Amino acid sequence: MAQNAALAIYQDFLDLMGAAVIASDADTFLAHVFLPHRIVTETETIVIETMASSRRHFEGFAAALRGQGADSYARVAKTAVFLSPDRIAGTHDAFISSRGKLVVPRFANEIEIVQRDGIWGSVRTRHYTRFVSWPDILPRMTV
């Protein structure tokens, strides 16, 4: 039962955050990112320590998705377990699409979320992709 509860909380978190990104709703998104926030990819680890930095990253990510015409950022929870009553570690797959077609290939992720003052927020995110770094889920282009 606890595992089902963890999975439901984790999926609700993913849905909220995905909708906030597509809507370019920085306030909602950032209310659920707790600092310092650690982001890990195949190539680097980034530590976001200030709200100003977090907002810049969010705005860059949302703009990149808009630039690709993304209209859906679906994340499907695969696993989630309570590490403590206020901490969940979960895994999920992400699907970023435009008009029903993937903008980038599906990629796997992990997020650790904690509950503070009744709000679930991420403290660590792991993207299993080699050619991107948070927040630029899309491949970097050189000009």
JSON list of C-alpha atoms in Angstrom, two decimals:
[
{"chain": "A", "resi": 1, "resn": "MET", "atom": "CA", "xyz": [0.00, 0.00, 0.00]},
{"chain": "A", "resi": 2, "resn": "ALA", "atom": "CA", "xyz": [2.79, 2.46, 0.85]},
{"chain": "A", "resi": 3, "resn": "GLN", "atom": "CA", "xyz": [4.42, 1.71, -2.51]},
{"chain": "A", "resi": 4, "resn": "ASN", "atom": "CA", "xyz": [1.16, 2.57, -4.32]},
{"chain": "A", "resi": 5, "resn": "ALA", "atom": "CA", "xyz": [0.92, 5.81, -2.32]},
{"chain": "A", "resi": 6, "resn": "ALA", "atom": "CA", "xyz": [4.51, 6.71, -3.20]},
{"chain": "A", "resi": 7, "resn": "LEU", "atom": "CA", "xyz": [3.84, 6.04, -6.89]},
{"chain": "A", "resi": 8, "resn": "ALA", "atom": "CA", "xyz": [0.66, 8.16, -6.83]},
{"chain": "A", "resi": 9, "resn": "ILE", "atom": "CA", "xyz": [2.43, 11.09, -5.13]},
{"chain": "A", "resi": 10, "resn": "TYR", "atom": "CA", "xyz": [5.35, 10.81, -7.55]},
{"chain": "A", "resi": 11, "resn": "GLN", "atom": "CA", "xyz": [3.07, 10.73, -10.63]},
{"chain": "A", "resi": 12, "resn": "ASP", "atom": "CA", "xyz": [1.08, 13.71, -9.34]},
{"chain": "A", "resi": 13, "resn": "PHE", "atom": "CA", "xyz": [4.37, 15.58, -8.91]},
{"chain": "A", "resi": 14, "resn": "LEU", "atom": "CA", "xyz": [5.46, 14.69, -12.46]},
{"chain": "A", "resi": 15, "resn": "ASP", "atom": "CA", "xyz": [2.11, 15.78, -13.91]},
{"chain": "A", "resi": 16, "resn": "LEU", "atom": "CA", "xyz": [2.19, 19.10, -12.07]},
{"chain": "A", "resi": 17, "resn": "MET", "atom": "CA", "xyz": [5.74, 19.88, -13.15]},
{"chain": "A", "resi": 18, "resn": "GLY", "atom": "CA", "xyz": [5.22, 18.83, -16.78]},
{"chain": "A", "resi": 19, "resn": "ALA", "atom": "CA", "xyz": [2.11, 21.00, -17.06]},
{"chain": "A", "resi": 20, "resn": "ALA", "atom": "CA", "xyz": [3.97, 23.95, -15.51]},
{"chain": "A", "resi": 21, "resn": "VAL", "atom": "CA", "xyz": [6.77, 23.65, -18.07]},
{"chain": "A", "resi": 22, "resn": "ILE", "atom": "CA", "xyz": [4.41, 23.50, -21.05]},
{"chain": "A", "resi": 23, "resn": "ALA", "atom": "CA", "xyz": [2.43, 26.46, -19.66]},
{"chain": "A", "resi": 24, "resn": "SER", "atom": "CA", "xyz": [5.69, 28.38, -18.97]},
{"chain": "A", "resi": 25, "resn": "ASP", "atom": "CA", "xyz": [4.45, 28.71, -15.38]},
{"chain": "A", "resi": 26, "resn": "ALA", "atom": "CA", "xyz": [7.73, 29.40, -13.60]},
{"chain": "A", "resi": 27, "resn": "ASP", "atom": "CA", "xyz": [6.11, 30.23, -10.26]},
{"chain": "A", "resi": 28, "resn": "THR", "atom": "CA", "xyz": [4.38, 26.85, -9.96]},
{"chain": "A", "resi": 29, "resn": "PHE", "atom": "CA", "xyz": [7.43, 24.96, -11.18]},
{"chain": "A", "resi": 30, "resn": "LEU", "atom": "CA", "xyz": [9.89, 26.77, -8.91]},
{"chain": "A", "resi": 31, "resn": "ALA", "atom": "CA", "xyz": [7.65, 26.33, -5.85]},
{"chain": "A", "resi": 32, "resn": "HIS", "atom": "CA", "xyz": [8.35, 22.60, -6.23]},
{"chain": "A", "resi": 33, "resn": "VAL", "atom": "CA", "xyz": [12.13, 22.78, -6.69]},
{"chain": "A", "resi": 34, "resn": "PHE", "atom": "CA", "xyz": [13.97, 22.91, -3.39]},
{"chain": "A", "resi": 35, "resn": "LEU", "atom": "CA", "xyz": [17.42, 24.44, -3.19]},
{"chain": "A", "resi": 36, "resn": "PRO", "atom": "CA", "xyz": [20.14, 23.46, -3.39]},
{"chain": "A", "resi": 37, "resn": "HIS", "atom": "CA", "xyz": [19.01, 21.24, -6.26]},
{"chain": "A", "resi": 38, "resn": "ARG", "atom": "CA", "xyz": [21.39, 18.74, -7.84]},
{"chain": "A", "resi": 39, "resn": "ILE", "atom": "CA", "xyz": [20.97, 17.80, -11.51]},
{"chain": "A", "resi": 40, "resn": "VAL", "atom": "CA", "xyz": [22.96, 14.89, -12.90]},
{"chain": "A", "resi": 41, "resn": "THR", "atom": "CA", "xyz": [23.32, 13.89, -16.57]},
{"chain": "A", "resi": 42, "resn": "GLU", "atom": "CA", "xyz": [25.62, 11.44, -18.33]},
{"chain": "A", "resi": 43, "resn": "THR", "atom": "CA", "xyz": [28.21, 14.21, -18.75]},
{"chain": "A", "resi": 44, "resn": "GLU", "atom": "CA", "xyz": [27.94, 16.56, -15.79]},
{"chain": "A", "resi": 45, "resn": "THR", "atom": "CA", "xyz": [26.52, 17.45, -12.40]},
{"chain": "A", "resi": 46, "resn": "ILE", "atom": "CA", "xyz": [25.03, 20.87, -11.82]},
{"chain": "A", "resi": 47, "resn": "VAL", "atom": "CA", "xyz": [24.11, 22.31, -8.45]},
{"chain": "A", "resi": 48, "resn": "ILE", "atom": "CA", "xyz": [21.47, 25.05, -8.53]},
{"chain": "A", "resi": 49, "resn": "GLU", "atom": "CA", "xyz": [21.88, 27.13, -5.38]},
{"chain": "A", "resi": 50, "resn": "THR", "atom": "CA", "xyz": [19.82, 30.28, -5.92]},
{"chain": "A", "resi": 51, "resn": "MET", "atom": "CA", "xyz": [16.26, 30.98, -6.97]},
{"chain": "A", "resi": 52, "resn": "ALA", "atom": "CA", "xyz": [17.52, 33.42, -9.60]},
{"chain": "A", "resi": 53, "resn": "SER", "atom": "CA", "xyz": [19.63, 30.68, -11.16]},
{"chain": "A", "resi": 54, "resn": "SER", "atom": "CA", "xyz": [16.74, 28.22, -10.96]},
{"chain": "A", "resi": 55, "resn": "ARG", "atom": "CA", "xyz": [14.45, 30.72, -12.70]},
{"chain": "A", "resi": 56, "resn": "ARG", "atom": "CA", "xyz": [17.00, 31.34, -15.49]},
{"chain": "A", "resi": 57, "resn": "HIS", "atom": "CA", "xyz": [17.30, 27.59, -16.08]},
{"chain": "A", "resi": 58, "resn": "PHE", "atom": "CA", "xyz": [13.52, 27.17, -16.11]},
{"chain": "A", "resi": 59, "resn": "GLU", "atom": "CA", "xyz": [13.04, 30.02, -18.57]},
{"chain": "A", "resi": 60, "resn": "GLY", "atom": "CA", "xyz": [15.75, 28.60, -20.85]},
{"chain": "A", "resi": 61, "resn": "PHE", "atom": "CA", "xyz": [14.19, 25.15, -20.75]},
{"chain": "A", "resi": 62, "resn": "ALA", "atom": "CA", "xyz": [10.65, 26.41, -21.40]},
{"chain": "A", "resi": 63, "resn": "ALA", "atom": "CA", "xyz": [11.92, 28.58, -24.27]},
{"chain": "A", "resi": 64, "resn": "ALA", "atom": "CA", "xyz": [13.79, 25.63, -25.80]},
{"chain": "A", "resi": 65, "resn": "LEU", "atom": "CA", "xyz": [10.62, 23.54, -25.72]},
{"chain": "A", "resi": 66, "resn": "ARG", "atom": "CA", "xyz": [8.56, 26.35, -27.25]},
{"chain": "A", "resi": 67, "resn": "GLY", "atom": "CA", "xyz": [11.21, 26.72, -29.94]},
{"chain": "A", "resi": 68, "resn": "GLN", "atom": "CA", "xyz": [10.72, 23.07, -30.85]},
{"chain": "A", "resi": 69, "resn": "GLY", "atom": "CA", "xyz": [6.94, 23.46, -30.87]},
{"chain": "A", "resi": 70, "resn": "ALA", "atom": "CA", "xyz": [6.55, 21.12, -27.90]},
{"chain": "A", "resi": 71, "resn": "ASP", "atom": "CA", "xyz": [2.97, 20.93, -26.72]},
{"chain": "A", "resi": 72, "resn": "SER", "atom": "CA", "xyz": [3.32, 17.97, -24.35]},
{"chain": "A", "resi": 73, "resn": "TYR", "atom": "CA", "xyz": [5.85, 17.04, -21.68]},
{"chain": "A", "resi": 74, "resn": "ALA", "atom": "CA", "xyz": [4.53, 13.73, -20.40]},
{"chain": "A", "resi": 75, "resn": "ARG", "atom": "CA", "xyz": [6.39, 11.84, -17.72]},
{"chain": "A", "resi": 76, "resn": "VAL", "atom": "CA", "xyz": [5.28, 8.35, -16.78]},
{"chain": "A", "resi": 77, "resn": "ALA", "atom": "CA", "xyz": [6.25, 7.04, -13.35]},
{"chain": "A", "resi": 78, "resn": "LYS", "atom": "CA", "xyz": [7.78, 3.56, -13.35]},
{"chain": "A", "resi": 79, "resn": "THR", "atom": "CA", "xyz": [8.77, 3.12, -9.70]},
{"chain": "A", "resi": 80, "resn": "ALA", "atom": "CA", "xyz": [8.57, 5.10, -6.47]},
{"chain": "A", "resi": 81, "resn": "VAL", "atom": "CA", "xyz": [9.44, 4.19, -2.91]},
{"chain": "A", "resi": 82, "resn": "PHE", "atom": "CA", "xyz": [9.30, 6.05, 0.38]},
{"chain": "A", "resi": 83, "resn": "LEU", "atom": "CA", "xyz": [12.81, 6.53, 1.78]},
{"chain": "A", "resi": 84, "resn": "SER", "atom": "CA", "xyz": [11.15, 8.11, 4.82]},
{"chain": "A", "resi": 85, "resn": "PRO", "atom": "CA", "xyz": [7.63, 9.49, 5.41]},
{"chain": "A", "resi": 86, "resn": "ASP", "atom": "CA", "xyz": [8.62, 12.78, 3.71]},
{"chain": "A", "resi": 87, "resn": "ARG", "atom": "CA", "xyz": [11.04, 11.52, 1.05]},
{"chain": "A", "resi": 88, "resn": "ILE", "atom": "CA", "xyz": [10.36, 9.56, -2.15]},
{"chain": "A", "resi": 89, "resn": "ALA", "atom": "CA", "xyz": [12.78, 8.26, -4.76]},
{"chain": "A", "resi": 90, "resn": "GLY", "atom": "CA", "xyz": [11.22, 7.52, -8.12]},
{"chain": "A", "resi": 91, "resn": "THR", "atom": "CA", "xyz": [12.00, 6.68, -11.71]},
{"chain": "A", "resi": 92, "resn": "HIS", "atom": "CA", "xyz": [10.13, 7.69, -14.83]},
{"chain": "A", "resi": 93, "resn": "ASP", "atom": "CA", "xyz": [10.32, 8.03, -18.59]},
{"chain": "A", "resi": 94, "resn": "ALA", "atom": "CA", "xyz": [9.92, 11.43, -20.25]},
{"chain": "A", "resi": 95, "resn": "PHE", "atom": "CA", "xyz": [8.21, 12.05, -23.58]},
{"chain": "A", "resi": 96, "resn": "ILE", "atom": "CA", "xyz": [8.45, 15.53, -25.11]},
{"chain": "A", "resi": 97, "resn": "SER", "atom": "CA", "xyz": [6.27, 15.85, -28.17]},
{"chain": "A", "resi": 98, "resn": "SER", "atom": "CA", "xyz": [4.83, 18.28, -30.67]},
{"chain": "A", "resi": 99, "resn": "ARG", "atom": "CA", "xyz": [1.51, 17.42, -32.32]},
{"chain": "A", "resi": 100, "resn": "GLY", "atom": "CA", "xyz": [1.88, 13.81, -31.22]},
{"chain": "A", "resi": 101, "resn": "LYS", "atom": "CA", "xyz": [5.44, 13.31, -32.51]},
{"chain": "A", "resi": 102, "resn": "LEU", "atom": "CA", "xyz": [8.47, 13.06, -30.24]},
{"chain": "A", "resi": 103, "resn": "VAL", "atom": "CA", "xyz": [10.76, 16.09, -30.30]},
{"chain": "A", "resi": 104, "resn": "VAL", "atom": "CA", "xyz": [13.58, 14.02, -28.77]},
{"chain": "A", "resi": 105, "resn": "PRO", "atom": "CA", "xyz": [13.80, 10.30, -28.05]},
{"chain": "A", "resi": 106, "resn": "ARG", "atom": "CA", "xyz": [12.19, 9.05, -24.82]},
{"chain": "A", "resi": 107, "resn": "PHE", "atom": "CA", "xyz": [14.64, 9.25, -21.94]},
{"chain": "A", "resi": 108, "resn": "ALA", "atom": "CA", "xyz": [14.75, 7.78, -18.45]},
{"chain": "A", "resi": 109, "resn": "ASN", "atom": "CA", "xyz": [15.03, 9.85, -15.28]},
{"chain": "A", "resi": 110, "resn": "GLU", "atom": "CA", "xyz": [15.14, 9.65, -11.51]},
{"chain": "A", "resi": 111, "resn": "ILE", "atom": "CA", "xyz": [13.89, 12.30, -9.11]},
{"chain": "A", "resi": 112, "resn": "GLU", "atom": "CA", "xyz": [14.13, 12.45, -5.36]},
{"chain": "A", "resi": 113, "resn": "ILE", "atom": "CA", "xyz": [11.33, 14.51, -3.86]},
{"chain": "A", "resi": 114, "resn": "VAL", "atom": "CA", "xyz": [10.84, 15.65, -0.29]},
{"chain": "A", "resi": 115, "resn": "GLN", "atom": "CA", "xyz": [7.87, 17.16, 1.49]},
{"chain": "A", "resi": 116, "resn": "ARG", "atom": "CA", "xyz": [8.35, 20.53, 3.20]},
{"chain": "A", "resi": 117, "resn": "ASP", "atom": "CA", "xyz": [5.45, 22.42, 4.72]},
{"chain": "A", "resi": 118, "resn": "GLY", "atom": "CA", "xyz": [3.02, 20.15, 2.89]},
{"chain": "A", "resi": 119, "resn": "ILE", "atom": "CA", "xyz": [4.61, 20.71, -0.54]},
{"chain": "A", "resi": 120, "resn": "TRP", "atom": "CA", "xyz": [6.46, 18.02, -2.48]},
{"chain": "A", "resi": 121, "resn": "GLY", "atom": "CA", "xyz": [9.58, 19.35, -4.21]},
{"chain": "A", "resi": 122, "resn": "SER", "atom": "CA", "xyz": [12.57, 17.91, -6.01]},
{"chain": "A", "resi": 123, "resn": "VAL", "atom": "CA", "xyz": [16.03, 17.99, -4.48]},
{"chain": "A", "resi": 124, "resn": "ARG", "atom": "CA", "xyz": [17.84, 15.75, -6.96]},
{"chain": "A", "resi": 125, "resn": "THR", "atom": "CA", "xyz": [17.17, 14.95, -10.60]},
{"chain": "A", "resi": 126, "resn": "ARG", "atom": "CA", "xyz": [19.02, 12.43, -12.76]},
{"chain": "A", "resi": 127, "resn": "HIS", "atom": "CA", "xyz": [18.54, 12.48, -16.55]},
{"chain": "A", "resi": 128, "resn": "TYR", "atom": "CA", "xyz": [19.79, 9.36, -18.35]},
{"chain": "A", "resi": 129, "resn": "THR", "atom": "CA", "xyz": [20.86, 11.07, -21.53]},
{"chain": "A", "resi": 130, "resn": "ARG", "atom": "CA", "xyz": [24.33, 11.82, -22.80]},
{"chain": "A", "resi": 131, "resn": "PHE", "atom": "CA", "xyz": [23.92, 14.80, -25.12]},
{"chain": "A", "resi": 132, "resn": "VAL", "atom": "CA", "xyz": [22.02, 17.21, -22.95]},
{"chain": "A", "resi": 133, "resn": "SER", "atom": "CA", "xyz": [22.48, 18.99, -19.70]},
{"chain": "A", "resi": 134, "resn": "TRP", "atom": "CA", "xyz": [19.72, 20.35, -17.53]},
{"chain": "A", "resi": 135, "resn": "PRO", "atom": "CA", "xyz": [17.79, 22.38, -18.28]},
{"chain": "A", "resi": 136, "resn": "ASP", "atom": "CA", "xyz": [18.34, 22.00, -22.02]},
{"chain": "A", "resi": 137, "resn": "ILE", "atom": "CA", "xyz": [16.65, 18.65, -22.50]},
{"chain": "A", "resi": 138, "resn": "LEU", "atom": "CA", "xyz": [17.07, 19.24, -26.22]},
{"chain": "A", "resi": 139, "resn": "PRO", "atom": "CA", "xyz": [20.47, 18.64, -27.85]},
{"chain": "A", "resi": 140, "resn": "ARG", "atom": "CA", "xyz": [22.70, 21.70, -27.79]},
{"chain": "A", "resi": 141, "resn": "MET", "atom": "CA", "xyz": [23.17, 23.42, -31.11]},
{"chain": "A", "resi": 142, "resn": "THR", "atom": "CA", "xyz": [26.35, 25.24, -32.04]},
{"chain": "A", "resi": 143, "resn": "VAL", "atom": "CA", "xyz": [26.15, 28.45, -34.04]}
]
